[in-house]
Each structure stands twice: as C-alpha cells, then as structure tokens.
Coordinates of C-alpha atoms and ligand atoms in Angstrom, one line a residue:
M1 CA -12.9 22.6 22.4
E2 CA -12.3 20.5 19.4
I3 CA -11.1 23.6 17.5
K4 CA -8.6 24.3 20.3
V5 CA -7.2 20.8 20.2
L6 CA -6.8 21.0 16.5
K7 CA -5.0 24.4 16.8
D8 CA -2.6 22.9 19.3
I9 CA -1.8 19.9 17.1
L10 CA -1.2 22.2 14.1
S11 CA 1.0 24.6 16.1
A12 CA 3.1 21.7 17.5
N13 CA 3.4 20.5 14.0
E14 CA 4.6 23.9 12.8
Q15 CA 7.4 23.9 15.4
I16 CA 8.7 20.5 14.4
A17 CA 8.4 21.6 10.7
E18 CA 10.5 24.6 11.5
R19 CA 13.2 22.4 13.1
N20 CA 13.1 20.1 10.0
R21 CA 13.6 23.1 7.8
Q22 CA 16.6 24.3 9.9
L23 CA 18.2 20.9 9.6
L24 CA 17.7 20.8 5.9
D25 CA 19.1 24.3 5.5
S26 CA 22.1 23.4 7.6
K27 CA 22.9 20.6 5.2
S28 CA 22.0 22.7 2.1
V29 CA 19.2 20.3 1.1
F30 CA 16.2 21.7 -0.8
A31 CA 13.0 19.8 0.0
V32 CA 9.8 19.5 -2.1
N33 CA 6.5 18.1 -0.7
L34 CA 4.7 16.3 -3.6
M35 CA 1.0 16.0 -3.1
S36 CA -1.8 14.6 -5.2
S37 CA -4.7 12.2 -5.1
P38 CA -3.8 8.5 -5.5
G39 CA -2.8 7.7 -9.1
A40 CA -2.1 11.2 -10.3
G41 CA 1.5 10.4 -11.0
K42 CA 3.7 11.3 -8.0
T43 CA 5.9 8.3 -8.3
S44 CA 6.2 8.6 -12.1
L45 CA 7.2 12.3 -11.7
I46 CA 9.8 11.3 -9.1
L47 CA 11.2 8.7 -11.5
E48 CA 11.3 11.1 -14.4
T49 CA 12.9 13.8 -12.3
I50 CA 15.6 11.4 -11.1
K51 CA 16.4 10.2 -14.7
M52 CA 16.5 13.7 -16.1
L53 CA 18.6 15.2 -13.3
K54 CA 21.2 12.4 -13.2
G55 CA 24.6 14.0 -13.0
K56 CA 23.1 17.4 -12.4
T57 CA 21.9 17.2 -8.8
R58 CA 22.0 14.5 -6.1
I59 CA 18.5 13.4 -5.1
G60 CA 17.1 11.6 -2.1
V61 CA 13.5 10.4 -1.8
I62 CA 11.1 9.9 1.1
E63 CA 8.1 7.8 0.2
G64 CA 5.0 8.2 2.3
D65 CA 2.4 5.5 2.0
V66 CA -0.4 4.2 4.1
S67 CA 1.2 0.7 3.8
S68 CA 3.5 -1.2 1.5
S69 CA 6.9 -0.2 0.1
L70 CA 6.1 -0.8 -3.6
D71 CA 6.9 2.7 -4.7
A72 CA 10.0 2.9 -2.6
E73 CA 11.3 -0.4 -4.3
T74 CA 10.6 1.1 -7.7
I75 CA 12.5 4.3 -6.9
G76 CA 15.3 2.4 -5.2
K77 CA 16.1 0.8 -8.5
E78 CA 17.3 4.2 -9.8
G79 CA 20.2 4.1 -7.4
V80 CA 19.1 7.0 -5.2
P81 CA 18.6 6.8 -1.4
V82 CA 15.0 6.1 -0.5
I83 CA 13.4 6.1 2.9
Q84 CA 9.9 4.7 3.4
I85 CA 7.4 6.1 5.8
N86 CA 4.4 3.9 6.4
T87 CA 1.8 6.0 8.2
G88 CA -0.1 2.8 9.4
G89 CA -3.4 4.0 8.0
G90 CA -2.7 7.7 8.5
C91 CA -3.9 9.8 5.5
H92 CA -1.1 12.4 5.5
L93 CA 2.5 12.9 6.5
D94 CA 3.3 15.3 9.4
A95 CA 6.4 17.0 10.5
N96 CA 7.1 14.4 13.2
M97 CA 7.1 11.6 10.6
L98 CA 9.4 13.6 8.4
S99 CA 11.7 14.3 11.4
S100 CA 12.1 10.6 12.1
A101 CA 12.7 9.8 8.5
L102 CA 15.3 12.5 8.1
S103 CA 17.5 10.8 10.6
N104 CA 17.8 8.0 8.1
V105 CA 18.5 10.1 5.0
P106 CA 22.1 10.7 4.1
L107 CA 21.6 14.5 4.0
Q108 CA 25.3 15.3 3.5
D109 CA 25.1 13.3 0.2
I110 CA 22.1 15.0 -1.4
E111 CA 21.0 18.4 -2.6
L112 CA 17.4 17.7 -3.4
L113 CA 14.9 15.8 -1.3
L114 CA 11.6 14.7 -3.0
I115 CA 9.0 13.8 -0.4
E116 CA 6.0 11.8 -1.8
N117 CA 3.1 12.5 0.5
V118 CA 0.2 10.1 1.0
G119 CA -2.3 10.2 -1.9
N120 CA -5.0 12.6 -0.7
L121 CA -6.2 16.0 -1.7
I122 CA -7.5 17.1 1.7
C123 CA -5.3 17.0 4.9
P124 CA -1.8 17.0 3.5
A125 CA -2.4 20.7 2.7
G126 CA -2.8 21.4 6.4
F127 CA 0.4 19.8 7.6
A128 CA 3.7 21.6 7.0
L129 CA 6.7 19.2 6.9
G130 CA 9.5 21.7 6.8
E131 CA 9.6 21.6 3.0
H132 CA 10.8 24.5 0.9
K133 CA 8.1 24.1 -1.8
K134 CA 4.8 22.4 -2.1
V135 CA 4.0 20.9 -5.5
L136 CA 0.5 19.6 -6.4
I137 CA 0.0 17.1 -9.2
S138 CA -3.4 17.0 -10.7
S139 CA -4.1 14.7 -13.6
I140 CA -6.5 14.8 -16.6
P141 CA -8.5 11.7 -15.7
E142 CA -9.4 13.3 -12.3
G143 CA -11.5 15.9 -14.1
D144 CA -11.2 19.7 -14.1
D145 CA -13.4 20.5 -11.1
K146 CA -10.7 19.8 -8.4
P147 CA -9.8 23.4 -7.7
F148 CA -13.4 24.0 -6.6
K149 CA -13.7 20.8 -4.6
Y150 CA -10.3 21.1 -2.8
P151 CA -9.4 24.8 -2.7
L152 CA -7.0 24.6 0.2
M153 CA -4.7 22.3 -1.6
F154 CA -4.6 24.6 -4.6
H155 CA -4.2 27.6 -2.4
K156 CA -1.2 26.2 -0.7
A157 CA 0.7 24.9 -3.7
D158 CA 3.7 26.7 -5.1
A159 CA 3.3 24.8 -8.4
V160 CA 0.6 22.7 -9.9
L161 CA 1.5 20.1 -12.5
I162 CA -1.3 19.0 -14.8
N163 CA -0.1 15.5 -15.6
K164 CA -1.2 13.0 -18.2
I165 CA -1.7 15.8 -20.7
D166 CA -1.3 13.1 -23.5
L167 CA -4.8 11.9 -22.6
L168 CA -6.4 15.3 -23.4
P169 CA -7.8 14.1 -26.8
Y170 CA -9.7 11.3 -25.1
L171 CA -11.1 12.9 -22.0
K172 CA -13.2 15.9 -21.2
F173 CA -10.9 18.4 -19.5
D174 CA -10.7 22.1 -20.1
T175 CA -7.1 23.1 -19.2
Q176 CA -7.9 26.8 -19.6
S177 CA -10.8 27.0 -17.2
F178 CA -8.9 24.7 -14.8
S179 CA -5.9 27.1 -14.8
Q180 CA -8.2 30.1 -14.4
A181 CA -9.9 28.4 -11.4
I182 CA -6.5 27.8 -9.8
R183 CA -5.4 31.4 -10.3
G184 CA -8.6 32.5 -8.7
I185 CA -7.5 30.7 -5.6
N186 CA -3.8 31.3 -5.8
E187 CA -2.4 34.2 -7.8
K188 CA 1.3 33.3 -7.5
V189 CA 1.1 29.6 -8.5
E190 CA 3.1 28.2 -11.4
I191 CA 1.2 25.9 -13.6
F192 CA 2.8 23.3 -15.9
Q193 CA 1.2 20.9 -18.3
I194 CA 3.2 17.7 -18.3
S195 CA 3.2 14.1 -19.3
C196 CA 5.4 11.6 -17.6
A197 CA 4.5 9.2 -20.4
T198 CA 5.7 11.3 -23.3
G199 CA 8.1 13.7 -21.6
Q200 CA 6.0 16.8 -22.6
G201 CA 6.6 19.7 -20.3
I202 CA 9.1 17.9 -18.1
Q203 CA 11.9 20.3 -19.1
E204 CA 9.8 23.3 -18.0
W205 CA 9.1 21.6 -14.6
L206 CA 12.8 20.8 -14.1
S207 CA 14.0 24.3 -15.0
W208 CA 11.5 25.8 -12.5
L209 CA 12.7 23.3 -9.9
L210 CA 16.4 24.0 -10.5
T211 CA 15.7 27.8 -10.4
Q212 CA 13.9 27.4 -7.0
M213 CA 16.9 25.4 -5.7
S214 CA 19.4 28.1 -6.8
R215 CA 17.4 30.9 -5.3
R216 CA 17.2 29.4 -1.8
Ligands
LIG301 MG1 3.1 6.6 -5.5
LIG302 ZN1 -4.9 13.1 6.9

C-alpha cells in the first residue's frame, strides 16, 4: 500500500515536471538542477557561473532552502533575477514547487535557469523538476565514500563536480577511486574537478554547460 502511494506521488510529480519542461522549452530556457549535501558549494558555484558568463548568457536563479533567504540575497547582489522557494521544512524540491516559482521568473529575459535544490543527497534524486540536466556537486571534505552511500544520486547525475579540489593536499580523498566508483554506477556521467575558491576547472565546467545549452 505504501509503495502504491509513493508511486502515485512520483507519477503525479513526473507529469508536472513534464509541463515545466514544456514551458521552459517554449521560452528557450535551459534549466539545470544543482544538487549536493549542505555546504558542498552550490551557491558558490552559482556565483562563479554568473560572474564568468556575464555578457555571454542571461541567467536566472531559483533558490531552494528549508528556510531563510540568505543565499538568494547573496545571489541577488549579482544583478540576476532570483526567486526563493522555502520548502517549510521539506528536504527536497518537487515539480509543483518549481511550477509555482516559474510563474515568478522572467523567462522571456533569461536563457539559463540555475535551480539550487535543498542540500540533501537522498530524495532530490527521486524528484524530477522539469530540468534539462542534473548536476551533482560533491566536495573533498565530505570524503570519497559518497558514491557507495548515495548511489541513486550519482546514477541520476549528468555531471558530477568535485569541488574544493584546492583542499586535496590537506585531506584524505582519492579522486581516482572516487571517479571510478561513480563510473561504476553511471557510465555516461561527466566528471569535473573544480575549485570555486581558486577557479581551477571552472572553464571546463562552463564549456560543458554551454555545449549542453547549444545542443538542446
Ligand atoms: Mg546554498
Ligand atoms: Zn526530501
């Protein structure tokens, strides 16, 4: 019985996600769902992406948080449209939340929509939003065992960004075995090593992102 209820919830979510995608496509907006555990660097990556793509593509941001609008305020200073979703305790965004938020986003004025999901490595993977790509940020301080602990997240990602690579000399993290573990779960995934602090790998991430946008 519980399984049936969960299936119904997920299929209703899929339908709304499909409508979101149709809306985004009709406005030629490319949407990326950014997922990670808390503190892995979603907001920093969004800030870096906005700064580097200034003048190249018009960006809008949706900020999902359990509460507060701290990240939205930080991003708003960059002069891009930001819409905050507070989930009121909910641990992930769903398609319905995105649908409500989209009605407040100036879709005609943007080409790229960055959606910061709630910091959580479990259920965001199960809820499609209507995004075109899912990007997972994993950071060096979290340790290199995450693909084994949260395989669904790594299975669903189109790209994995290994962030805070500048901390490698100080922490125990085997990037090679980490990448191998991810590829064992997900053959097609793109993996980038980046640092939002030093800028390392950011160009590679951006060129992947722009390529995905142009192929849509
Ligand atoms: Mg954040
Ligand atoms: Zn959740």
